[in-house]
């Protein structure tokens, strides 16, 4: 897979989350003259200390992709992580490849994170040869389409964007009307898990030999990164990803709607798709995934609330957050609308806490590099917001711990949806909730040392002890929000003395849980 000098050829960069044969950087590839560059580099593997499974998945997927390209006669310059000459940065590897290959121009597909996009833009401006940066066409909504949609709106709301995407793509449309007469069936998708019902058993993807080799490399080279490798089960090839999607669509999707928001102890997967890693690194195509889900509905094999809910996550939320990211960066990454300034408690890493919901979520995260959406939003995200954790530390945690984490999708979910640090760009109100929500949607509270009915005092559920103090503390920013009118009316009814006591209760809870004032952003531990 090495390349010889290719005078007149084009050097084509393929990054670790660009594992798609349809990548725009490859669209006019000429195997006679061109060289594809793929490089495993420490800069990308360590800019946060990614979960070990994420690095192993990316290295395995990159190696497999390089092998498939080479088998088609493409000249691939593949730089491995343990190559002695490796400069360990993408830009450094492009420079080395340019010198070695004699290529006379460079083509790449825009990358998915502002950090690296900036470095690539700077490289392009200075490079000795022309550098063409192409749009990433693996998304349903182009940058121009999103900007156009956003341009005449005071508020950017996912629901209205989603409706336009439905019209643009024709997904779940009957002529000009939404299938079934409604755009959104979320009201039917909020069921807690009834006693006795367990989620279906899920077959994970057994690591293929190339994946096993990548797992071994990561265990050896990144021992101090977060997370376990033992339970690795992510697809790393298009065929494996296809098998995961197929199994989900044919057997799990019918329950996706009803139990989308439910949580259960020791059940990491519930009825979720487990496809975000494959979508984010390019093994699955989002539009194709949505079309296939629609076909299941049209064939009568899954109900509309399930299929609409699933398609909305991809066509709506996934495209929406990506649009927001590129519209608002880099300023978005500095937002801290609630002035949150506390340290992230250590138990986010260790899982050692008596809070049963948090312990289960962190355990799944460490073991699987995965937690499902409601755990991310209503357990860890909600807790980080109620505690007032510095958004940089929250971002760092979410980027570190999940195999599907990439800035463009992680940041708007974390700074926007989960913690309201963006001040209301992604969501119209904070998803702040007391323990009652977690109690309704899970079986966690039954096995917890804390009392979910308790409001104050050491034995009471910390979510309850934090909730009212959070609202009181952030009154100046939040009380004008019409969607919070009800809780602020309740708070007003409490009277000043009780409000002060609630603030004090929240403060003692913050300190007891280890969310003291932040002096610096600590590095994520192994
Ligand atoms: P399913 O529940 O089966 O959903 C299907 C697909 O819809 C997902 O694979 C995903 O591609 C898409 N999707 C669902 N919700 C969202 C959403 N809110 N934003 C974007 N896409 C969505 N998703 C990531 O891919 N990477 C992240 O780093 C990430 N960080 C998150 C951080 C927080 C605080 C929160 C609240 C959500 C985050 N999400 C992230 C969104 C969502 O939780 C995951 O996409 C989902 O849990 C992945 O599991 P799944 O494939 O089983 O999803
Ligand atoms: C996440 C990641 C990791 C861990 N390693 C590499 C790598 O060694 N080489 C590479 O090309 N890409 C890697 N990636 C993915 C990049 O970080 C990702 O392409 C950018 O952040 C843009 O989304
Ligand atoms: Fe979580 Fe509170 Fe329930 Fe314990 S009581 S599981 S901390 S919501």
Coordinates of C-alpha atoms and ligand atoms in Angstrom, one line a residue:
X1 CA 0.0 0.0 0.0
X2 CA 2.9 2.4 -0.5
X3 CA 3.1 4.9 -3.3
X4 CA 5.8 5.6 -5.9
X5 CA 6.4 9.1 -7.3
X6 CA 3.3 10.3 -9.3
X7 CA 4.3 13.4 -11.2
X8 CA 1.2 15.2 -12.3
X9 CA -1.0 13.3 -9.9
X10 CA -3.3 14.4 -7.1
X11 CA -2.8 13.6 -3.5
X12 CA -6.2 12.8 -1.9
X13 CA -6.6 13.0 1.9
X14 CA -9.0 10.6 3.6
X15 CA -9.6 11.2 7.3
X16 CA -10.6 8.7 10.0
X17 CA -14.3 9.7 9.8
X18 CA -14.3 9.8 6.0
X19 CA -14.6 6.0 5.4
X20 CA -16.9 6.3 2.4
X21 CA -16.2 5.3 -1.1
X22 CA -18.5 8.1 -2.3
X23 CA -16.3 10.7 -0.5
X24 CA -16.2 13.9 -2.6
X25 CA -12.3 13.9 -2.4
X26 CA -12.3 10.6 -4.3
X27 CA -15.0 11.4 -6.9
X28 CA -12.6 12.0 -9.8
X29 CA -9.8 9.8 -8.6
X30 CA -7.5 8.5 -11.3
X31 CA -5.8 5.3 -10.2
X32 CA -3.1 5.8 -12.8
X33 CA -1.8 9.1 -11.4
X34 CA -3.3 9.7 -7.9
X35 CA -2.3 8.8 -4.4
X36 CA -4.7 8.5 -1.5
X37 CA -3.3 9.4 1.9
X38 CA -4.5 8.0 5.2
X39 CA -2.6 8.5 8.4
X40 CA -3.0 7.3 11.9
X41 CA -1.6 10.2 14.0
X42 CA -1.2 10.9 17.7
X43 CA -2.6 14.5 17.3
X44 CA -6.0 13.1 16.3
X45 CA -5.9 10.3 18.8
X46 CA -5.0 12.5 21.8
X47 CA -6.5 16.0 21.3
X48 CA -8.9 14.6 23.9
X49 CA -8.1 11.3 25.5
X50 CA -10.8 9.5 23.4
X51 CA -12.3 6.3 24.7
X52 CA -10.0 3.4 23.7
X53 CA -12.9 1.9 21.7
X54 CA -13.2 5.0 19.5
X55 CA -9.5 5.0 18.6
X56 CA -9.6 1.2 17.9
X57 CA -12.8 1.6 15.8
X58 CA -11.2 4.4 13.7
X59 CA -7.9 2.7 13.1
X60 CA -9.7 -0.6 12.2
X61 CA -12.0 1.2 9.8
X62 CA -9.2 3.2 8.2
X63 CA -7.1 0.1 7.7
X64 CA -10.0 -1.8 6.2
X65 CA -10.9 1.1 3.8
X66 CA -7.3 1.4 2.7
X67 CA -7.2 -2.3 2.0
X68 CA -10.4 -2.1 -0.1
X69 CA -9.1 0.8 -2.1
X70 CA -5.8 -0.9 -2.7
X71 CA -7.6 -4.0 -3.9
X72 CA -9.2 -1.9 -6.6
X73 CA -5.9 -0.7 -7.8
X74 CA -5.7 2.6 -6.0
X75 CA -2.3 3.7 -4.8
X76 CA -2.7 4.3 -1.0
X77 CA -0.1 5.8 1.2
X78 CA -1.0 4.4 4.6
X79 CA 0.9 5.7 7.6
X80 CA 0.5 3.5 10.7
X81 CA 0.5 4.8 14.3
X82 CA 3.7 3.0 15.0
X83 CA 5.6 4.0 11.9
X84 CA 8.9 5.6 13.0
X85 CA 8.8 8.4 10.5
X86 CA 5.2 9.4 11.4
X87 CA 5.0 13.1 12.2
X88 CA 1.8 12.5 14.1
X89 CA -0.2 15.3 12.6
X90 CA -2.4 15.4 9.6
X91 CA -0.8 18.5 8.2
X92 CA 2.7 16.9 8.8
X93 CA 1.7 13.8 6.9
X94 CA 0.3 15.8 4.0
X95 CA 3.6 17.6 3.7
X96 CA 5.6 14.3 3.9
X97 CA 3.3 12.7 1.3
X98 CA 3.5 15.6 -1.0
X99 CA 7.3 15.4 -1.0
X100 CA 7.4 11.6 -1.4
X101 CA 4.7 11.4 -4.1
X102 CA 5.6 14.3 -6.4
X103 CA 1.8 15.0 -6.7
X104 CA 1.1 18.4 -8.1
X105 CA -2.2 19.2 -6.2
X106 CA -4.1 18.2 -3.2
X107 CA -7.8 17.4 -2.9
X108 CA -9.6 16.9 0.4
X109 CA -13.1 16.8 1.8
X110 CA -13.8 19.5 4.4
X111 CA -13.4 18.0 7.9
X112 CA -16.0 17.7 10.6
X113 CA -14.3 19.7 13.4
X114 CA -13.5 23.4 13.5
X115 CA -10.1 22.7 15.1
X116 CA -8.7 20.6 12.2
X117 CA -10.6 22.5 9.6
X118 CA -8.7 25.6 10.7
X119 CA -5.4 23.8 10.5
X120 CA -6.2 22.5 7.0
X121 CA -7.3 25.9 5.8
X122 CA -4.0 27.4 7.1
X123 CA -2.1 24.6 5.3
X124 CA -4.0 25.2 2.1
X125 CA -3.2 28.9 2.2
X126 CA 0.6 28.2 2.5
X127 CA 1.0 25.0 0.5
X128 CA 3.4 24.8 -2.4
X129 CA 0.7 23.2 -4.6
X130 CA -3.0 24.1 -5.1
X131 CA -5.2 22.6 -2.4
X132 CA -8.9 22.1 -3.2
X133 CA -11.2 21.6 -0.2
X134 CA -14.5 20.1 -1.2
X135 CA -17.9 20.0 0.6
X136 CA -18.7 16.9 2.5
X137 CA -21.7 15.6 0.6
X138 CA -22.5 12.8 3.0
X139 CA -25.0 15.0 4.8
X140 CA -28.6 15.5 3.6
X141 CA -28.6 19.3 4.1
X142 CA -25.8 21.2 2.4
X143 CA -24.2 24.3 4.2
X144 CA -25.9 26.6 1.6
X145 CA -29.3 25.0 2.2
X146 CA -29.0 25.4 6.0
X147 CA -27.8 29.0 5.7
X148 CA -30.6 29.7 3.4
X149 CA -33.2 28.2 5.8
X150 CA -31.6 30.0 8.8
X151 CA -31.2 33.4 7.1
X152 CA -34.7 34.8 7.6
X153 CA -35.5 33.3 11.0
X154 CA -35.3 34.9 14.3
X155 CA -35.2 31.6 16.1
X156 CA -33.8 28.3 14.7
X157 CA -36.0 25.5 15.7
X158 CA -35.4 21.8 14.8
X159 CA -39.1 21.1 14.2
X160 CA -39.5 23.6 11.4
X161 CA -36.1 22.7 9.8
X162 CA -37.2 19.0 10.0
X163 CA -40.5 19.8 8.1
X164 CA -38.5 21.4 5.3
X165 CA -36.2 18.4 5.2
X166 CA -39.2 16.2 4.9
X167 CA -40.5 18.3 2.0
X168 CA -37.1 18.4 0.4
X169 CA -36.5 14.7 0.5
X170 CA -40.1 13.4 0.3
X171 CA -39.4 11.2 3.3
X172 CA -42.7 10.1 5.0
X173 CA -44.7 12.4 2.7
X174 CA -48.0 11.6 1.1
X175 CA -48.0 14.2 -1.7
X176 CA -47.6 17.5 0.1
X177 CA -48.9 16.2 3.4
X178 CA -47.0 14.3 6.2
X179 CA -47.7 10.6 6.3
X180 CA -50.5 10.0 8.8
X181 CA -51.5 13.7 8.9
X182 CA -49.0 14.8 11.6
X183 CA -45.4 15.9 11.3
X184 CA -44.3 14.6 14.7
X185 CA -45.5 11.7 16.8
X186 CA -43.4 12.4 19.9
X187 CA -46.4 12.6 22.2
X188 CA -46.7 8.8 21.6
X189 CA -43.0 8.2 22.3
X190 CA -42.7 8.9 26.0
X191 CA -43.6 5.7 27.6
X192 CA -41.8 4.4 30.7
X193 CA -40.9 0.7 30.7
X194 CA -43.7 -1.3 32.3
X195 CA -42.7 -3.8 35.0
X196 CA -41.6 -7.1 33.5
X197 CA -40.9 -5.9 30.0
X198 CA -37.2 -6.2 29.1
X199 CA -35.6 -4.9 25.9
X200 CA -34.6 -7.3 23.2
X201 CA -31.2 -9.0 23.4
X202 CA -28.8 -7.4 21.0
X203 CA -26.1 -9.1 19.1
X204 CA -23.0 -6.9 18.9
X205 CA -20.5 -7.1 16.0
X206 CA -17.7 -9.5 16.9
X207 CA -14.3 -7.9 16.1
X208 CA -12.9 -9.1 12.8
X209 CA -9.1 -9.9 12.6
X210 CA -8.2 -6.4 11.5
X211 CA -10.3 -4.9 14.4
X212 CA -8.7 -7.3 16.9
X213 CA -5.3 -6.0 15.7
X214 CA -6.4 -2.4 16.1
X215 CA -7.7 -3.2 19.6
X216 CA -4.4 -4.7 20.6
X217 CA -2.5 -1.6 19.2
X218 CA -4.7 0.8 21.2
X219 CA -4.4 -1.3 24.4
X220 CA -0.6 -1.1 24.0
X221 CA -0.2 2.5 22.8
X222 CA -3.0 4.4 24.7
X223 CA -3.3 2.6 28.0
X224 CA -4.1 5.7 30.0
X225 CA -7.1 6.6 27.9
X226 CA -10.6 6.3 29.3
X227 CA -12.7 3.1 28.9
X228 CA -12.5 -0.6 28.5
X229 CA -11.7 -2.5 25.3
X230 CA -13.1 -5.9 26.3
X231 CA -16.7 -5.3 25.2
X232 CA -15.8 -3.8 21.8
X233 CA -18.7 -4.4 19.5
X234 CA -18.7 -1.6 16.8
X235 CA -18.9 -2.3 13.1
X236 CA -15.7 -1.2 11.3
X237 CA -16.5 -2.2 7.7
X238 CA -19.5 -1.2 5.5
X239 CA -20.7 -4.8 5.5
X240 CA -20.7 -5.0 9.3
X241 CA -22.5 -1.7 9.5
X242 CA -25.0 -2.8 7.1
X243 CA -25.7 -5.9 9.2
X244 CA -26.2 -3.8 12.3
X245 CA -28.6 -1.5 10.5
X246 CA -30.5 -4.4 9.0
X247 CA -30.9 -6.2 12.3
X248 CA -32.2 -2.9 13.9
X249 CA -34.7 -2.1 11.1
X250 CA -36.1 -5.6 10.9
X251 CA -36.4 -6.5 14.6
X252 CA -35.9 -3.5 16.9
X253 CA -37.4 -0.5 15.1
X254 CA -41.0 -1.3 15.8
X255 CA -40.4 -0.7 19.5
X256 CA -38.2 2.4 19.0
X257 CA -41.0 4.9 19.3
X258 CA -42.8 3.6 22.4
X259 CA -39.6 3.1 24.4
X260 CA -37.4 5.8 23.0
X261 CA -37.2 7.7 26.3
X262 CA -37.1 4.7 28.6
X263 CA -34.1 3.6 30.7
X264 CA -33.5 0.4 32.7
X265 CA -30.7 -0.8 35.0
X266 CA -28.1 -2.9 33.2
X267 CA -29.8 -2.4 29.8
X268 CA -27.4 -0.2 27.8
X269 CA -29.1 -0.6 24.4
X270 CA -32.9 -0.5 25.0
X271 CA -34.5 -0.1 21.5
X272 CA -31.9 2.2 20.1
X273 CA -30.2 1.8 16.7
X274 CA -26.5 1.7 17.7
X275 CA -25.7 3.2 14.4
X276 CA -24.3 6.7 15.3
X277 CA -20.7 5.5 15.1
X278 CA -21.2 4.0 11.6
X279 CA -23.1 7.1 10.4
X280 CA -20.4 9.4 11.8
X281 CA -17.4 7.7 10.3
X282 CA -19.1 7.1 6.9
X283 CA -19.9 3.4 7.0
X284 CA -23.6 4.2 6.6
X285 CA -25.3 6.9 4.6
X286 CA -27.9 9.0 6.5
X287 CA -30.4 9.5 3.6
X288 CA -30.2 5.8 2.6
X289 CA -30.8 4.8 6.3
X290 CA -33.9 7.0 6.4
X291 CA -35.3 5.7 3.1
X292 CA -34.8 2.1 4.4
X293 CA -36.7 2.9 7.6
X294 CA -39.5 4.5 5.6
X295 CA -39.7 1.3 3.5
X296 CA -40.3 -0.7 6.7
X297 CA -43.2 1.5 7.5
X298 CA -44.7 1.4 4.0
X299 CA -44.5 -2.4 4.1
X300 CA -46.5 -2.3 7.4
X301 CA -43.6 -3.8 9.4
X302 CA -43.2 -0.9 11.9
X303 CA -45.7 1.7 13.2
X304 CA -45.5 5.3 12.1
X305 CA -44.7 6.7 15.6
X306 CA -41.6 4.5 15.6
X307 CA -40.4 5.2 12.0
X308 CA -41.2 8.9 12.2
X309 CA -39.4 9.2 15.5
X310 CA -36.3 7.4 14.1
X311 CA -36.2 9.4 10.9
X312 CA -36.6 12.7 12.9
X313 CA -33.4 11.8 14.8
X314 CA -31.4 11.6 11.6
X315 CA -33.1 13.9 9.1
X316 CA -34.0 16.4 11.9
X317 CA -31.7 16.4 14.8
X318 CA -28.5 15.1 13.2
X319 CA -28.7 17.5 10.3
X320 CA -29.9 20.4 12.4
X321 CA -27.1 20.2 15.0
X322 CA -24.5 20.0 12.2
X323 CA -26.1 23.1 10.5
X324 CA -26.0 25.0 13.8
X325 CA -22.3 24.0 14.4
X326 CA -21.1 25.4 11.1
X327 CA -23.3 28.4 11.3
X328 CA -22.2 29.4 14.8
X329 CA -18.6 28.3 15.2
X330 CA -16.2 29.3 16.5
X331 CA -18.2 31.6 18.8
X332 CA -20.5 28.7 19.7
X333 CA -17.7 26.9 21.4
X334 CA -17.2 29.8 23.9
X335 CA -20.8 30.1 25.0
X336 CA -21.6 29.8 28.7
X337 CA -25.0 31.5 29.0
X338 CA -25.6 30.4 32.6
X339 CA -22.1 31.4 33.7
X340 CA -21.5 27.8 34.8
X341 CA -18.1 27.6 36.6
X342 CA -17.9 24.4 38.7
X343 CA -15.7 21.3 38.4
X344 CA -17.0 18.1 36.9
X345 CA -17.3 15.7 39.8
X346 CA -14.9 12.8 39.7
X347 CA -17.6 10.2 39.6
X348 CA -18.4 11.1 36.0
X349 CA -15.1 9.3 35.3
X350 CA -15.1 6.6 38.0
X351 CA -18.8 5.8 38.2
X352 CA -18.3 5.6 41.9
X353 CA -21.5 7.3 43.2
X354 CA -24.5 6.2 45.2
X355 CA -26.7 7.8 42.5
X356 CA -28.0 4.6 40.8
X357 CA -28.9 6.4 37.5
X358 CA -25.5 8.0 37.2
X359 CA -23.6 4.9 38.2
X360 CA -25.4 2.8 35.6
X361 CA -24.9 5.4 32.9
X362 CA -21.2 5.9 33.6
X363 CA -20.7 2.1 33.8
X364 CA -22.2 1.6 30.3
X365 CA -20.1 4.5 29.0
X366 CA -16.9 3.1 30.3
X367 CA -17.7 -0.5 29.2
X368 CA -19.3 0.3 25.8
X369 CA -18.2 3.8 24.8
X370 CA -22.0 4.3 24.6
X371 CA -24.9 5.6 26.6
X372 CA -28.3 6.1 24.9
X373 CA -29.8 9.5 24.3
X374 CA -31.9 9.8 27.4
X375 CA -29.0 8.8 29.6
X376 CA -26.8 11.4 27.9
X377 CA -29.5 14.1 28.1
X378 CA -31.5 13.5 31.3
X379 CA -28.9 11.8 33.6
X380 CA -25.4 13.1 32.9
X381 CA -26.4 16.2 31.0
X382 CA -29.1 17.2 33.3
X383 CA -26.9 16.6 36.3
X384 CA -24.0 18.6 34.8
X385 CA -26.4 21.5 34.2
X386 CA -28.0 21.5 37.6
X387 CA -24.6 21.4 39.2
X388 CA -23.5 24.3 37.0
X389 CA -20.4 22.6 35.6
X390 CA -18.1 24.6 33.4
X391 CA -19.2 23.9 29.8
X392 CA -15.6 23.3 28.7
X393 CA -15.3 20.5 31.1
X394 CA -18.7 19.1 30.1
X395 CA -17.6 19.2 26.4
X396 CA -14.4 17.5 27.3
X397 CA -16.2 14.7 29.0
X398 CA -18.7 14.0 26.2
X399 CA -15.9 14.2 23.6
X400 CA -13.8 11.8 25.6
X401 CA -16.2 9.1 26.6
X402 CA -18.3 8.2 23.5
X403 CA -17.3 6.3 20.4
X404 CA -19.6 8.5 18.3
X405 CA -18.2 11.8 19.5
X406 CA -17.2 14.4 16.9
X407 CA -17.3 18.1 17.6
X408 CA -19.9 19.0 15.1
X409 CA -22.5 16.7 16.7
X410 CA -21.2 16.5 20.3
X411 CA -20.9 20.2 20.9
X412 CA -24.5 21.4 20.0
X413 CA -25.9 18.5 21.9
X414 CA -23.8 19.3 25.0
X415 CA -23.6 23.1 25.0
X416 CA -27.0 23.4 23.4
X417 CA -29.5 20.6 24.1
X418 CA -28.2 19.2 27.4
X419 CA -26.9 22.2 29.4
X420 CA -28.3 25.3 27.8
X421 CA -24.9 26.9 27.7
X422 CA -25.7 28.2 24.2
X423 CA -28.5 30.3 25.7
X424 CA -31.3 28.8 23.6
X425 CA -29.9 28.4 20.1
X426 CA -30.6 24.6 19.9
X427 CA -33.4 24.3 22.4
X428 CA -36.1 26.7 23.5
X429 CA -35.6 25.9 27.2
X430 CA -33.3 23.9 29.5
X431 CA -34.1 20.2 29.9
X432 CA -33.8 20.7 33.6
X433 CA -35.6 18.0 35.6
X434 CA -35.9 16.7 39.1
X435 CA -35.7 13.0 40.1
X436 CA -39.4 12.6 39.3
X437 CA -38.6 12.5 35.5
X438 CA -35.9 9.8 36.0
X439 CA -38.3 7.9 38.3
X440 CA -41.0 7.9 35.7
X441 CA -38.8 6.8 32.8
X442 CA -36.7 4.1 34.6
X443 CA -36.4 1.5 37.3
X444 CA -33.3 3.3 38.7
X445 CA -34.8 4.9 41.8
X446 CA -36.0 1.6 43.3
X447 CA -32.4 0.5 43.7
X448 CA -30.9 3.8 44.8
X449 CA -29.7 4.8 48.2
X450 CA -31.4 8.2 47.8
X451 CA -35.1 8.9 48.2
X452 CA -36.6 10.1 45.0
X453 CA -39.5 11.5 46.9
X454 CA -37.3 13.5 49.3
X455 CA -36.8 17.2 48.6
X456 CA -34.2 18.3 51.1
X457 CA -31.5 16.8 53.3
X458 CA -28.7 14.3 52.8
X459 CA -31.0 11.3 52.0
X460 CA -33.0 13.1 49.4
X461 CA -32.4 12.6 45.6
X462 CA -29.7 15.0 44.6
X463 CA -31.6 16.0 41.4
X464 CA -34.4 17.2 43.7
X465 CA -32.0 19.0 46.0
X466 CA -30.5 20.8 43.0
X467 CA -33.5 21.6 40.8
X468 CA -35.1 24.6 42.5
X469 CA -31.7 26.1 43.5
X470 CA -30.7 25.9 39.8
X471 CA -33.8 27.9 38.8
X472 CA -33.3 30.4 41.6
X473 CA -29.6 30.8 40.8
X474 CA -30.3 31.4 37.1
X475 CA -33.4 33.6 37.5
X476 CA -31.8 36.5 35.7
X477 CA -31.3 34.5 32.5
X478 CA -34.2 32.1 32.6
X479 CA -37.2 33.6 34.3
X480 CA -38.3 35.5 31.2
X481 CA -38.5 32.3 29.2
X482 CA -42.2 31.6 28.6
X483 CA -41.7 27.9 28.7
X484 CA -40.5 28.2 32.3
X485 CA -43.3 30.4 33.4
X486 CA -44.9 27.7 35.5
X487 CA -41.9 26.7 37.6
X488 CA -41.0 30.3 38.2
X489 CA -44.6 31.0 39.4
X490 CA -44.2 28.1 41.8
X491 CA -40.9 29.5 43.0
X492 CA -42.4 32.9 43.5
X493 CA -45.1 31.3 45.6
X494 CA -42.4 29.8 47.9
X495 CA -41.5 33.2 49.4
X496 CA -38.1 34.7 49.9
X497 CA -37.0 32.7 52.9
X498 CA -37.7 29.4 51.3
X499 CA -36.0 30.4 48.1
X500 CA -32.9 31.3 50.0
X501 CA -33.0 27.9 51.8
X502 CA -33.4 26.2 48.4
X503 CA -30.3 28.0 47.1
X504 CA -28.4 26.9 50.2
X505 CA -29.6 23.3 49.8
X506 CA -28.4 23.3 46.2
X507 CA -25.1 24.8 47.1
X508 CA -24.4 22.2 49.8
X509 CA -25.4 19.5 47.3
X510 CA -23.0 20.8 44.7
X511 CA -20.1 20.8 47.2
X512 CA -21.1 17.4 48.6
X513 CA -21.0 15.9 45.1
X514 CA -17.6 17.4 44.3
X515 CA -18.8 20.3 42.0
X516 CA -16.6 23.0 43.7
X517 CA -15.5 26.2 42.0
X518 CA -13.4 25.4 38.9
X519 CA -9.9 26.7 38.9
X520 CA -8.8 25.0 35.7
X521 CA -10.0 22.4 33.3
X522 CA -8.5 19.1 34.5
X523 CA -7.3 16.6 32.0
X524 CA -9.5 13.6 31.5
X525 CA -8.1 10.6 33.4
X526 CA -7.6 7.0 32.3
Ligands
LIG1 P1 -30.7 6.2 18.1 O1 -31.4 6.6 19.4 O2 -31.0 4.9 17.6 O3 -31.0 7.3 17.0 C1 -30.7 7.1 15.6 C2 -29.7 8.1 15.1 O4 -30.3 9.4 15.2 C3 -28.4 8.1 15.9 O5 -27.5 7.1 15.5 C4 -27.9 9.5 15.5 O6 -27.2 9.5 14.3 C5 -29.2 10.3 15.3 N1 -29.5 11.1 16.5 C6 -30.3 10.9 17.5 N2 -30.4 11.9 18.3 C7 -29.5 12.8 17.9 C8 -29.1 14.1 18.3 N3 -29.6 14.7 19.4 N4 -28.2 14.8 17.6 C9 -27.6 14.2 16.5 N5 -28.0 13.0 16.0 C10 -28.9 12.3 16.7 N6 -24.6 11.8 18.9 C11 -23.5 11.6 18.2 O7 -23.6 11.0 17.1 N7 -22.3 12.0 18.7 C12 -22.1 12.6 19.9 O8 -21.0 13.0 20.2 C13 -23.3 12.9 20.6 N8 -23.2 13.5 21.8 C14 -24.4 13.8 22.5 C15 -24.3 14.5 23.7 C16 -25.4 14.8 24.4 C17 -25.3 15.6 25.7 C18 -26.7 14.4 24.0 C19 -27.9 14.7 24.7 C20 -26.8 13.7 22.8 C21 -25.6 13.4 22.0 N9 -25.7 12.7 20.8 C22 -24.6 12.5 20.1 C23 -27.0 12.3 20.2 C24 -27.5 10.9 20.6 O9 -27.5 10.8 22.0 C25 -26.7 9.8 19.9 O10 -26.7 10.1 18.5 C26 -27.3 8.5 20.1 O11 -27.4 8.2 21.5 C27 -26.6 7.4 19.4 O12 -27.1 6.2 19.6 P2 -28.0 5.4 18.6 O13 -27.3 5.2 17.3 O14 -28.3 4.1 19.3 O15 -29.2 6.4 18.4
LIG2 C1 -11.0 10.6 15.9 C2 -9.8 10.2 15.1 C3 -8.8 9.5 15.6 C4 -8.9 8.9 17.0 N1 -7.6 9.2 15.0 C5 -7.5 9.6 13.7 C6 -6.3 9.4 12.9 O1 -5.4 8.8 13.4 N2 -6.3 9.8 11.7 C7 -7.3 10.4 11.1 O2 -7.2 10.8 9.9 N3 -8.4 10.7 11.8 C8 -8.6 10.3 13.1 N4 -9.7 10.6 13.8 C9 -10.7 11.4 13.1 C10 -10.4 12.9 13.0 O3 -10.2 13.4 14.4 C11 -11.6 13.6 12.3 O4 -11.4 13.3 11.0 C12 -11.5 15.1 12.5 O5 -11.7 15.4 13.9 C13 -12.6 15.8 11.7 O6 -13.9 15.3 12.0
LIG3 FE1 -31.2 9.0 40.3 FE2 -32.4 10.3 42.3 FE3 -33.5 8.1 41.3 FE4 -31.3 7.9 42.7 S1 -33.3 8.6 43.4 S2 -31.7 6.9 40.8 S3 -30.2 9.8 42.1 S4 -33.1 10.0 40.2

